[in-house]
PDB file of C-alpha atoms in Angstrom:
ATOM      1  CA  MET A   1       0.000   0.000   0.000  1.00 65.00           C
ATOM      2  CA  ILE A   2       1.287   3.482  -0.896  1.00 72.00           C
ATOM      3  CA  ASP A   3       2.120   5.674   2.068  1.00 77.00           C
ATOM      4  CA  PRO A   4      -0.797   8.165   2.258  1.00 80.00           C
ATOM      5  CA  ARG A   5       1.672  10.936   3.042  1.00 84.00           C
ATOM      6  CA  ILE A   6       2.990  10.756  -0.534  1.00 85.00           C
ATOM      7  CA  LYS A   7       0.969  13.127  -2.685  1.00 86.00           C
ATOM      8  CA  PHE A   8       0.888  13.820  -6.415  1.00 85.00           C
ATOM      9  CA  ARG A   9       2.762  17.088  -5.839  1.00 88.00           C
ATOM     10  CA  HIS A  10       5.704  15.131  -4.392  1.00 90.00           C
ATOM     11  CA  ILE A  11       6.015  12.936  -7.483  1.00 88.00           C
ATOM     12  CA  GLN A  12       5.485  15.824  -9.899  1.00 88.00           C
ATOM     13  CA  CYS A  13       8.056  17.971  -8.132  1.00 90.00           C
ATOM     14  CA  PHE A  14      10.675  15.201  -8.021  1.00 90.00           C
ATOM     15  CA  VAL A  15      10.211  14.335 -11.712  1.00 89.00           C
ATOM     16  CA  GLU A  16      10.484  17.985 -12.751  1.00 89.00           C
ATOM     17  CA  ILE A  17      13.645  18.575 -10.673  1.00 91.00           C
ATOM     18  CA  VAL A  18      15.367  15.645 -12.371  1.00 89.00           C
ATOM     19  CA  ARG A  19      14.085  16.671 -15.802  1.00 87.00           C
ATOM     20  CA  GLN A  20      15.278  20.268 -15.424  1.00 89.00           C
ATOM     21  CA  GLY A  21      18.492  19.354 -13.610  1.00 89.00           C
ATOM     22  CA  SER A  22      18.000  21.881 -10.825  1.00 90.00           C
ATOM     23  CA  LEU A  23      15.569  23.108  -8.183  1.00 90.00           C
ATOM     24  CA  LYS A  24      15.546  26.535  -9.853  1.00 89.00           C
ATOM     25  CA  GLY A  25      14.532  25.086 -13.223  1.00 89.00           C
ATOM     26  CA  ALA A  26      11.788  23.006 -11.611  1.00 89.00           C
ATOM     27  CA  SER A  27      10.437  26.006  -9.711  1.00 90.00           C
ATOM     28  CA  GLU A  28      10.176  27.999 -12.944  1.00 89.00           C
ATOM     29  CA  ARG A  29       8.487  25.125 -14.790  1.00 87.00           C
ATOM     30  CA  LEU A  30       6.001  24.453 -11.963  1.00 88.00           C
ATOM     31  CA  ASN A  31       5.435  28.145 -11.208  1.00 88.00           C
ATOM     32  CA  LEU A  32       6.467  27.626  -7.577  1.00 90.00           C
ATOM     33  CA  THR A  33       9.047  29.299  -5.380  1.00 91.00           C
ATOM     34  CA  GLN A  34      12.421  27.582  -5.117  1.00 90.00           C
ATOM     35  CA  PRO A  35      12.062  27.187  -1.307  1.00 91.00           C
ATOM     36  CA  GLY A  36       8.668  25.574  -1.939  1.00 91.00           C
ATOM     37  CA  VAL A  37      10.208  23.060  -4.343  1.00 91.00           C
ATOM     38  CA  SER A  38      13.023  22.352  -1.889  1.00 91.00           C
ATOM     39  CA  ARG A  39      10.535  21.817   0.933  1.00 92.00           C
ATOM     40  CA  THR A  40       8.424  19.424  -1.162  1.00 92.00           C
ATOM     41  CA  LEU A  41      11.506  17.376  -2.056  1.00 91.00           C
ATOM     42  CA  LYS A  42      12.571  17.269   1.609  1.00 92.00           C
ATOM     43  CA  ASP A  43       9.079  16.058   2.610  1.00 91.00           C
ATOM     44  CA  LEU A  44       9.303  13.254   0.039  1.00 91.00           C
ATOM     45  CA  GLU A  45      12.771  12.185   1.157  1.00 91.00           C
ATOM     46  CA  GLU A  46      11.725  12.183   4.818  1.00 92.00           C
ATOM     47  CA  THR A  47       8.650  10.097   4.000  1.00 91.00           C
ATOM     48  CA  LEU A  48      10.732   7.571   2.055  1.00 90.00           C
ATOM     49  CA  GLY A  49      13.560   7.631   4.576  1.00 92.00           C
ATOM     50  CA  ALA A  50      16.133   8.055   1.794  1.00 91.00           C
ATOM     51  CA  ILE A  51      18.084  10.807   0.063  1.00 93.00           C
ATOM     52  CA  LEU A  52      17.019  10.885  -3.589  1.00 92.00           C
ATOM     53  CA  LEU A  53      19.115  13.766  -4.921  1.00 92.00           C
ATOM     54  CA  GLU A  54      22.536  15.199  -4.160  1.00 91.00           C
ATOM     55  CA  ARG A  55      22.574  18.995  -4.544  1.00 86.00           C
ATOM     56  CA  ASP A  56      25.537  21.163  -5.498  1.00 82.00           C
ATOM     57  CA  ARG A  57      26.176  24.383  -7.399  1.00 77.00           C
ATOM     58  CA  GLY A  58      26.077  22.515 -10.694  1.00 72.00           C
ATOM     59  CA  GLY A  59      22.564  21.189 -10.108  1.00 83.00           C
ATOM     60  CA  VAL A  60      21.315  17.838  -8.837  1.00 88.00           C
ATOM     61  CA  THR A  61      22.484  14.224  -9.153  1.00 89.00           C
ATOM     62  CA  LEU A  62      20.411  11.114  -8.530  1.00 91.00           C
ATOM     63  CA  THR A  63      21.542   8.868  -5.694  1.00 91.00           C
ATOM     64  CA  PRO A  64      21.218   5.065  -6.142  1.00 89.00           C
ATOM     65  CA  GLN A  65      17.894   5.244  -4.276  1.00 90.00           C
ATOM     66  CA  GLY A  66      16.919   8.178  -6.466  1.00 88.00           C
ATOM     67  CA  GLU A  67      17.679   6.205  -9.640  1.00 87.00           C
ATOM     68  CA  VAL A  68      15.236   3.498  -8.568  1.00 87.00           C
ATOM     69  CA  PHE A  69      12.534   5.960  -7.561  1.00 88.00           C
ATOM     70  CA  TRP A  70      13.064   8.010 -10.764  1.00 85.00           C
ATOM     71  CA  HIS A  71      12.252   4.994 -12.933  1.00 79.00           C
ATOM     72  CA  PHE A  72       8.930   4.293 -11.219  1.00 79.00           C
ATOM     73  CA  ALA A  73       8.034   7.969 -10.767  1.00 84.00           C
ATOM     74  CA  GLN A  74       8.281   8.497 -14.541  1.00 79.00           C
ATOM     75  CA  THR A  75       6.170   5.407 -15.192  1.00 73.00           C
ATOM     76  CA  SER A  76       3.524   6.573 -12.738  1.00 77.00           C
ATOM     77  CA  MET A  77       3.378  10.054 -14.254  1.00 77.00           C
ATOM     78  CA  ALA A  78       3.105   8.584 -17.752  1.00 71.00           C
ATOM     79  CA  ALA A  79       0.248   6.289 -16.727  1.00 67.00           C
ATOM     80  CA  LEU A  80      -1.594   9.131 -14.995  1.00 70.00           C
ATOM     81  CA  GLN A  81      -1.147  11.377 -18.035  1.00 68.00           C
ATOM     82  CA  GLN A  82      -2.651   8.703 -20.281  1.00 61.00           C
ATOM     83  CA  GLY A  83      -5.643   8.425 -17.951  1.00 60.00           C
ATOM     84  CA  LEU A  84      -6.162  12.179 -17.926  1.00 64.00           C
ATOM     85  CA  ASP A  85      -5.895  12.287 -21.715  1.00 61.00           C
ATOM     86  CA  GLY A  86      -8.506   9.525 -22.012  1.00 54.00           C
ATOM     87  CA  VAL A  87     -10.974  11.376 -19.800  1.00 53.00           C
ATOM     88  CA  ASP A  88     -10.258  14.626 -21.641  1.00 58.00           C
ATOM     89  CA  GLN A  89     -10.970  13.013 -24.990  1.00 52.00           C
ATOM     90  CA  MET A  90     -14.302  11.673 -23.728  1.00 44.00           C
ATOM     91  CA  THR A  91     -15.374  15.116 -22.519  1.00 51.00           C
ATOM     92  CA  ARG A  92     -14.487  16.617 -25.894  1.00 55.00           C
ATOM     93  CA  GLY A  93     -17.214  14.623 -27.616  1.00 53.00           C
ATOM     94  CA  GLY A  94     -15.080  12.014 -29.310  1.00 56.00           C
ATOM     95  CA  ARG A  95     -12.251  14.275 -30.397  1.00 66.00           C
ATOM     96  CA  THR A  96      -8.807  12.712 -30.057  1.00 75.00           C
ATOM     97  CA  VAL A  97      -5.906  14.786 -28.773  1.00 80.00           C
ATOM     98  CA  VAL A  98      -2.276  14.033 -29.586  1.00 88.00           C
ATOM     99  CA  ALA A  99       0.581  15.897 -27.878  1.00 91.00           C
ATOM    100  CA  VAL A 100       3.581  16.350 -30.175  1.00 94.00           C
ATOM    101  CA  GLY A 101       6.965  17.737 -29.242  1.00 94.00           C
ATOM    102  CA  ALA A 102       8.630  19.472 -32.187  1.00 94.00           C
ATOM    103  CA  LEU A 103      12.244  20.579 -32.393  1.00 92.00           C
ATOM    104  CA  PRO A 104      12.569  24.088 -33.885  1.00 88.00           C
ATOM    105  CA  SER A 105      13.450  22.922 -37.400  1.00 87.00           C
ATOM    106  CA  VAL A 106      10.383  20.672 -37.505  1.00 91.00           C
ATOM    107  CA  ALA A 107       8.093  23.253 -35.915  1.00 89.00           C
ATOM    108  CA  ALA A 108       9.035  25.748 -38.629  1.00 86.00           C
ATOM    109  CA  SER A 109       9.228  23.561 -41.727  1.00 88.00           C
ATOM    110  CA  LEU A 110       7.033  20.483 -41.289  1.00 92.00           C
ATOM    111  CA  MET A 111       4.350  20.949 -38.642  1.00 93.00           C
ATOM    112  CA  PRO A 112       2.381  23.765 -40.355  1.00 93.00           C
ATOM    113  CA  GLN A 113       1.801  21.519 -43.360  1.00 93.00           C
ATOM    114  CA  VAL A 114       1.014  18.495 -41.168  1.00 93.00           C
ATOM    115  CA  VAL A 115      -1.611  20.485 -39.257  1.00 93.00           C
ATOM    116  CA  ALA A 116      -3.112  21.780 -42.506  1.00 92.00           C
ATOM    117  CA  HIS A 117      -3.285  18.230 -43.879  1.00 90.00           C
ATOM    118  CA  LEU A 118      -4.967  16.901 -40.724  1.00 87.00           C
ATOM    119  CA  ALA A 119      -7.545  19.699 -40.793  1.00 87.00           C
ATOM    120  CA  THR A 120      -9.095  18.086 -43.848  1.00 86.00           C
ATOM    121  CA  ALA A 121      -7.963  14.446 -43.582  1.00 82.00           C
ATOM    122  CA  ALA A 122      -8.673  13.930 -39.860  1.00 80.00           C
ATOM    123  CA  PRO A 123     -10.672  16.886 -38.501  1.00 82.00           C
ATOM    124  CA  LYS A 124     -11.379  15.119 -35.191  1.00 79.00           C
ATOM    125  CA  THR A 125      -7.661  14.858 -34.379  1.00 81.00           C
ATOM    126  CA  GLN A 126      -6.669  17.814 -32.245  1.00 83.00           C
ATOM    127  CA  MET A 127      -2.965  18.701 -32.095  1.00 86.00           C
ATOM    128  CA  HIS A 128      -1.161  19.994 -29.039  1.00 90.00           C
ATOM    129  CA  ILE A 129       2.304  21.107 -30.219  1.00 93.00           C
ATOM    130  CA  VAL A 130       5.167  21.877 -27.835  1.00 91.00           C
ATOM    131  CA  GLU A 131       8.352  23.380 -29.304  1.00 91.00           C
ATOM    132  CA  GLY A 132      11.613  23.091 -27.415  1.00 86.00           C
ATOM    133  CA  ALA A 133      15.156  21.779 -27.172  1.00 85.00           C
ATOM    134  CA  HIS A 134      15.891  18.086 -27.602  1.00 87.00           C
ATOM    135  CA  GLY A 135      16.709  17.431 -23.952  1.00 85.00           C
ATOM    136  CA  ASP A 136      13.545  19.045 -22.639  1.00 87.00           C
ATOM    137  CA  LEU A 137      11.238  17.355 -25.146  1.00 91.00           C
ATOM    138  CA  VAL A 138      12.560  13.816 -24.686  1.00 90.00           C
ATOM    139  CA  GLY A 139      12.271  14.327 -20.927  1.00 88.00           C
ATOM    140  CA  ARG A 140       8.607  15.223 -21.369  1.00 89.00           C
ATOM    141  CA  LEU A 141       8.182  12.240 -23.672  1.00 90.00           C
ATOM    142  CA  ARG A 142       9.600   9.834 -21.081  1.00 88.00           C
ATOM    143  CA  ALA A 143       7.329  11.338 -18.405  1.00 85.00           C
ATOM    144  CA  GLY A 144       4.243  10.774 -20.576  1.00 86.00           C
ATOM    145  CA  ALA A 145       3.482  14.451 -21.163  1.00 88.00           C
ATOM    146  CA  LEU A 146       4.030  13.975 -24.913  1.00 91.00           C
ATOM    147  CA  ASP A 147       2.890  11.188 -27.234  1.00 90.00           C
ATOM    148  CA  MET A 148       5.801  11.688 -29.615  1.00 92.00           C
ATOM    149  CA  VAL A 149       8.679  13.999 -30.436  1.00 95.00           C
ATOM    150  CA  ILE A 150       9.582  14.851 -34.035  1.00 95.00           C
ATOM    151  CA  GLY A 151      13.108  16.067 -34.616  1.00 92.00           C
ATOM    152  CA  ARG A 152      16.739  15.208 -35.147  1.00 90.00           C
ATOM    153  CA  LEU A 153      18.106  11.981 -33.710  1.00 89.00           C
ATOM    154  CA  GLY A 154      19.982  12.834 -30.515  1.00 81.00           C
ATOM    155  CA  ALA A 155      23.217  11.445 -29.111  1.00 80.00           C
ATOM    156  CA  VAL A 156      23.112   7.808 -27.986  1.00 81.00           C
ATOM    157  CA  GLU A 157      23.016   8.681 -24.292  1.00 80.00           C
ATOM    158  CA  THR A 158      19.921  10.866 -24.770  1.00 81.00           C
ATOM    159  CA  MET A 159      17.951   8.141 -26.560  1.00 86.00           C
ATOM    160  CA  GLN A 160      17.867   5.495 -23.835  1.00 84.00           C
ATOM    161  CA  GLY A 161      14.370   4.011 -23.529  1.00 85.00           C
ATOM    162  CA  LEU A 162      13.190   5.625 -26.773  1.00 89.00           C
ATOM    163  CA  SER A 163      12.431   4.348 -30.262  1.00 90.00           C
ATOM    164  CA  PHE A 164      13.230   6.323 -33.426  1.00 92.00           C
ATOM    165  CA  THR A 165      11.594   6.133 -36.865  1.00 91.00           C
ATOM    166  CA  GLN A 166      13.388   8.144 -39.557  1.00 93.00           C
ATOM    167  CA  LEU A 167      11.405  10.433 -41.868  1.00 94.00           C
ATOM    168  CA  TYR A 168      14.108  12.377 -43.735  1.00 93.00           C
ATOM    169  CA  THR A 169      17.574  13.900 -43.332  1.00 94.00           C
ATOM    170  CA  GLU A 170      18.586  17.501 -42.792  1.00 93.00           C
ATOM    171  CA  VAL A 171      21.769  19.559 -42.879  1.00 95.00           C
ATOM    172  CA  VAL A 172      22.927  22.415 -40.637  1.00 96.00           C
ATOM    173  CA  ASP A 173      23.190  25.829 -42.308  1.00 97.00           C
ATOM    174  CA  MET A 174      25.270  28.908 -41.540  1.00 97.00           C
ATOM    175  CA  VAL A 175      23.236  31.972 -42.448  1.00 98.00           C
ATOM    176  CA  VAL A 176      23.689  35.744 -42.396  1.00 98.00           C
ATOM    177  CA  ARG A 177      21.824  38.863 -43.444  1.00 97.00           C
ATOM    178  CA  PRO A 178      21.890  39.890 -47.124  1.00 97.00           C
ATOM    179  CA  GLY A 179      24.957  42.046 -47.801  1.00 96.00           C
ATOM    180  CA  HIS A 180      26.977  40.611 -44.912  1.00 97.00           C
ATOM    181  CA  PRO A 181      30.731  41.302 -45.430  1.00 95.00           C
ATOM    182  CA  LEU A 182      31.521  37.602 -45.044  1.00 96.00           C
ATOM    183  CA  LEU A 183      29.648  36.886 -48.299  1.00 96.00           C
ATOM    184  CA  ARG A 184      32.332  38.770 -50.252  1.00 94.00           C
ATOM    185  CA  ALA A 185      35.151  36.473 -49.090  1.00 91.00           C
ATOM    186  CA  PRO A 186      33.589  33.480 -47.316  1.00 93.00           C
ATOM    187  CA  GLN A 187      36.081  31.462 -45.268  1.00 94.00           C
ATOM    188  CA  LEU A 188      35.267  29.293 -42.288  1.00 94.00           C
ATOM    189  CA  ALA A 189      38.233  30.652 -40.341  1.00 93.00           C
ATOM    190  CA  SER A 190      36.657  34.114 -40.573  1.00 94.00           C
ATOM    191  CA  LEU A 191      33.824  33.020 -38.259  1.00 95.00           C
ATOM    192  CA  ARG A 192      36.106  34.080 -35.404  1.00 94.00           C
ATOM    193  CA  ASP A 193      35.736  37.680 -36.567  1.00 94.00           C
ATOM    194  CA  TRP A 194      31.961  37.826 -36.197  1.00 96.00           C
ATOM    195  CA  PRO A 195      29.284  37.229 -33.565  1.00 97.00           C
ATOM    196  CA  VAL A 196      28.005  33.652 -33.872  1.00 97.00           C
ATOM    197  CA  ILE A 197      24.607  32.350 -32.730  1.00 97.00           C
ATOM    198  CA  TYR A 198      25.496  28.810 -31.703  1.00 96.00           C
ATOM    199  CA  PRO A 199      23.459  25.730 -30.725  1.00 92.00           C
ATOM    200  CA  PRO A 200      23.542  25.118 -26.949  1.00 89.00           C
ATOM    201  CA  ARG A 201      24.939  21.950 -25.425  1.00 86.00           C
ATOM    202  CA  ASP A 202      21.522  20.303 -24.931  1.00 81.00           C
ATOM    203  CA  SER A 203      20.482  20.769 -28.561  1.00 84.00           C
ATOM    204  CA  ALA A 204      20.398  17.840 -30.977  1.00 85.00           C
ATOM    205  CA  ILE A 205      22.872  19.436 -33.413  1.00 90.00           C
ATOM    206  CA  TYR A 206      25.462  20.564 -30.850  1.00 91.00           C
ATOM    207  CA  GLY A 207      27.719  17.506 -31.180  1.00 90.00           C
ATOM    208  CA  LEU A 208      27.613  17.575 -34.981  1.00 92.00           C
ATOM    209  CA  VAL A 209      28.450  21.269 -35.115  1.00 94.00           C
ATOM    210  CA  GLU A 210      31.298  20.875 -32.606  1.00 94.00           C
ATOM    211  CA  THR A 211      32.765  17.988 -34.624  1.00 94.00           C
ATOM    212  CA  PHE A 212      32.435  19.969 -37.853  1.00 95.00           C
ATOM    213  CA  MET A 213      34.195  22.971 -36.337  1.00 95.00           C
ATOM    214  CA  LEU A 214      37.067  20.931 -34.901  1.00 94.00           C
ATOM    215  CA  ALA A 215      37.481  19.030 -38.183  1.00 95.00           C
ATOM    216  CA  ASN A 216      37.947  22.386 -39.914  1.00 94.00           C
ATOM    217  CA  GLY A 217      40.468  23.679 -37.393  1.00 93.00           C
ATOM    218  CA  ILE A 218      38.109  26.077 -35.645  1.00 92.00           C
ATOM    219  CA  GLY A 219      38.342  26.038 -31.868  1.00 85.00           C
ATOM    220  CA  ASP A 220      36.480  28.222 -29.426  1.00 86.00           C
ATOM    221  CA  LEU A 221      34.711  31.219 -30.961  1.00 93.00           C
ATOM    222  CA  PRO A 222      35.402  34.475 -29.066  1.00 92.00           C
ATOM    223  CA  ASP A 223      31.947  36.025 -29.618  1.00 95.00           C
ATOM    224  CA  LYS A 224      29.440  33.197 -29.231  1.00 94.00           C
ATOM    225  CA  LEU A 225      25.815  33.381 -28.135  1.00 95.00           C
ATOM    226  CA  GLU A 226      24.125  30.040 -27.410  1.00 94.00           C
ATOM    227  CA  THR A 227      20.356  29.801 -27.877  1.00 91.00           C
ATOM    228  CA  VAL A 228      17.634  27.632 -29.402  1.00 83.00           C
ATOM    229  CA  SER A 229      15.295  30.613 -29.673  1.00 88.00           C
ATOM    230  CA  GLY A 230      14.318  30.944 -33.297  1.00 89.00           C
ATOM    231  CA  ALA A 231      12.127  33.920 -32.398  1.00 89.00           C
ATOM    232  CA  PHE A 232      15.206  35.785 -31.157  1.00 94.00           C
ATOM    233  CA  ALA A 233      17.580  34.746 -33.946  1.00 95.00           C
ATOM    234  CA  HIS A 234      15.092  35.466 -36.742  1.00 95.00           C
ATOM    235  CA  VAL A 235      14.936  39.081 -35.546  1.00 95.00           C
ATOM    236  CA  TYR A 236      18.549  39.542 -34.443  1.00 96.00           C
ATOM    237  CA  THR A 237      20.389  38.006 -37.419  1.00 97.00           C
ATOM    238  CA  PRO A 238      18.879  40.192 -40.206  1.00 96.00           C
ATOM    239  CA  ALA A 239      19.583  43.308 -38.118  1.00 96.00           C
ATOM    240  CA  SER A 240      23.182  42.476 -37.178  1.00 96.00           C
ATOM    241  CA  ASP A 241      26.441  40.987 -38.443  1.00 96.00           C
ATOM    242  CA  ALA A 242      25.820  37.717 -36.626  1.00 97.00           C
ATOM    243  CA  VAL A 243      26.314  34.306 -38.225  1.00 98.00           C
ATOM    244  CA  TRP A 244      23.537  31.907 -37.215  1.00 98.00           C
ATOM    245  CA  ILE A 245      24.353  28.180 -37.130  1.00 97.00           C
ATOM    246  CA  ILE A 246      21.070  26.304 -37.241  1.00 95.00           C
ATOM    247  CA  SER A 247      19.211  23.367 -38.811  1.00 93.00           C
ATOM    248  CA  HIS A 248      18.065  24.103 -42.349  1.00 94.00           C
ATOM    249  CA  GLY A 249      14.383  23.646 -41.570  1.00 90.00           C
ATOM    250  CA  VAL A 250      14.382  26.550 -39.127  1.00 92.00           C
ATOM    251  CA  VAL A 251      15.577  29.055 -41.722  1.00 94.00           C
ATOM    252  CA  ALA A 252      14.223  27.554 -44.966  1.00 91.00           C
ATOM    253  CA  PRO A 253      11.301  30.048 -45.208  1.00 90.00           C
ATOM    254  CA  ALA A 254      13.599  33.019 -44.491  1.00 94.00           C
ATOM    255  CA  LEU A 255      16.093  31.810 -47.099  1.00 95.00           C
ATOM    256  CA  ALA A 256      13.341  31.418 -49.690  1.00 94.00           C
ATOM    257  CA  ALA A 257      12.055  34.926 -48.915  1.00 95.00           C
ATOM    258  CA  GLY A 258      15.548  36.454 -49.121  1.00 96.00           C
ATOM    259  CA  ARG A 259      15.570  37.651 -45.500  1.00 96.00           C
ATOM    260  CA  LEU A 260      18.633  35.491 -44.834  1.00 97.00           C
ATOM    261  CA  VAL A 261      21.421  34.125 -47.024  1.00 97.00           C
ATOM    262  CA  ARG A 262      23.246  30.812 -46.640  1.00 97.00           C
ATOM    263  CA  LEU A 263      27.027  30.996 -46.469  1.00 97.00           C
ATOM    264  CA  PRO A 264      28.532  28.767 -49.204  1.00 95.00           C
ATOM    265  CA  PHE A 265      30.282  26.318 -46.866  1.00 95.00           C
ATOM    266  CA  ASP A 266      30.063  22.558 -47.323  1.00 95.00           C
ATOM    267  CA  THR A 267      28.235  21.531 -44.151  1.00 95.00           C
ATOM    268  CA  GLY A 268      27.358  18.109 -45.555  1.00 94.00           C
ATOM    269  CA  PRO A 269      29.016  16.305 -42.607  1.00 94.00           C
ATOM    270  CA  THR A 270      26.343  17.803 -40.330  1.00 94.00           C
ATOM    271  CA  ARG A 271      23.553  16.020 -42.194  1.00 94.00           C
ATOM    272  CA  GLY A 272      21.559  13.778 -39.908  1.00 91.00           C
ATOM    273  CA  PRO A 273      18.248  11.916 -39.589  1.00 94.00           C
ATOM    274  CA  ILE A 274      14.990  13.608 -38.630  1.00 93.00           C
ATOM    275  CA  GLY A 275      12.252  11.347 -37.371  1.00 94.00           C
ATOM    276  CA  VAL A 276       9.665  10.395 -34.772  1.00 94.00           C
ATOM    277  CA  MET A 277      10.678   9.489 -31.223  1.00 93.00           C
ATOM    278  CA  THR A 278       8.354   7.481 -28.974  1.00 91.00           C
ATOM    279  CA  ARG A 279       8.737   5.595 -25.720  1.00 89.00           C
ATOM    280  CA  ALA A 280      10.226   2.144 -26.367  1.00 85.00           C
ATOM    281  CA  GLY A 281       7.544  -0.515 -26.162  1.00 77.00           C
ATOM    282  CA  GLN A 282       4.768   2.078 -26.332  1.00 73.00           C
ATOM    283  CA  SER A 283       1.708   1.046 -28.319  1.00 71.00           C
ATOM    284  CA  ALA A 284       0.971   3.883 -30.719  1.00 69.00           C
ATOM    285  CA  SER A 285      -2.522   5.350 -30.463  1.00 72.00           C
ATOM    286  CA  ALA A 286      -4.669   5.804 -33.535  1.00 72.00           C
ATOM    287  CA  ALA A 287      -4.158   9.578 -33.241  1.00 76.00           C
ATOM    288  CA  SER A 288      -0.361   9.189 -33.131  1.00 82.00           C
ATOM    289  CA  ASP A 289      -0.450   6.947 -36.198  1.00 83.00           C
ATOM    290  CA  THR A 290      -2.582   9.568 -37.960  1.00 85.00           C
ATOM    291  CA  VAL A 291       0.030  12.269 -37.287  1.00 88.00           C
ATOM    292  CA  LEU A 292       2.838  10.022 -38.518  1.00 89.00           C
ATOM    293  CA  LEU A 293       0.936   9.218 -41.716  1.00 89.00           C
ATOM    294  CA  ALA A 294       0.237  12.915 -42.259  1.00 90.00           C
ATOM    295  CA  ALA A 295       3.944  13.738 -41.886  1.00 92.00           C
ATOM    296  CA  ARG A 296       4.865  11.072 -44.423  1.00 93.00           C
ATOM    297  CA  LYS A 297       2.173  12.329 -46.805  1.00 92.00           C
ATOM    298  CA  VAL A 298       3.489  15.907 -46.585  1.00 92.00           C
ATOM    299  CA  LEU A 299       7.075  14.761 -47.200  1.00 92.00           C
ATOM    300  CA  ALA A 300       6.025  12.608 -50.158  1.00 92.00           C
ATOM    301  CA  GLU A 301       4.219  15.564 -51.723  1.00 88.00           C
ATOM    302  CA  ARG A 302       7.336  17.699 -51.284  1.00 82.00           C
ATOM    303  CA  ASP A 303       9.466  15.135 -53.084  1.00 71.00           C
TER     304      ASP A 303
END
């Protein structure tokens, strides 16, 4: 029998702390004060009689007891989320809801067409789209808050417990504003002379970009801004001398419209698979299958 002192808020708080990697991140996500999050975690640990997380300035680390509890806490949250979704669908008069995590390149280049296709092909399928970085989205997927994530295949260590179905491949672009001085004499080594908007460490393309840079003899960039915010970079890059390193799908519309220009560097080695991530062993719902079929239909029409 579950100890009645353990409440939903304890499980939710613990899962979010681990997912965000810090008490501060969890407090922001849950819209709670940091002392409140800390107090909830302490209550849970006292109830269980075990320390679940080690805290330091760098964030939090699971203890052996925490590793065990983390596994079952995620499973419990996922099961509860599925139950809530089922009730929600019933109250919506038969409409089915599918929660999709979309990495920025997919959110910009694929999802608008998928949604438009579903509006006519499956009008009773309601989409809930969450855009974010790879690490955040796969964490939500594992916790059951998302049915699937569509985006670039992550590093091996980030894909534990997940399945991946490839849809297409995509390259990383380096783009600038029209008339940028670097367009007159484009050389990779000259990136050191300009501000560079760079993928952060938890992004899916970070490792590929780092490898590409090192392979071309480019070490640390002196003026580097790390962000996954397309909203920021789409405004900042055309109005500055910044070089934006980003997946092609994010900037494809801006390139087609002439708001941005691709630097003529061979970034072929950064090409990687884009596909659908789901929880390993998860039985796909009819709504999830509908979204996957719509994505494939859109891609086939493009080709």
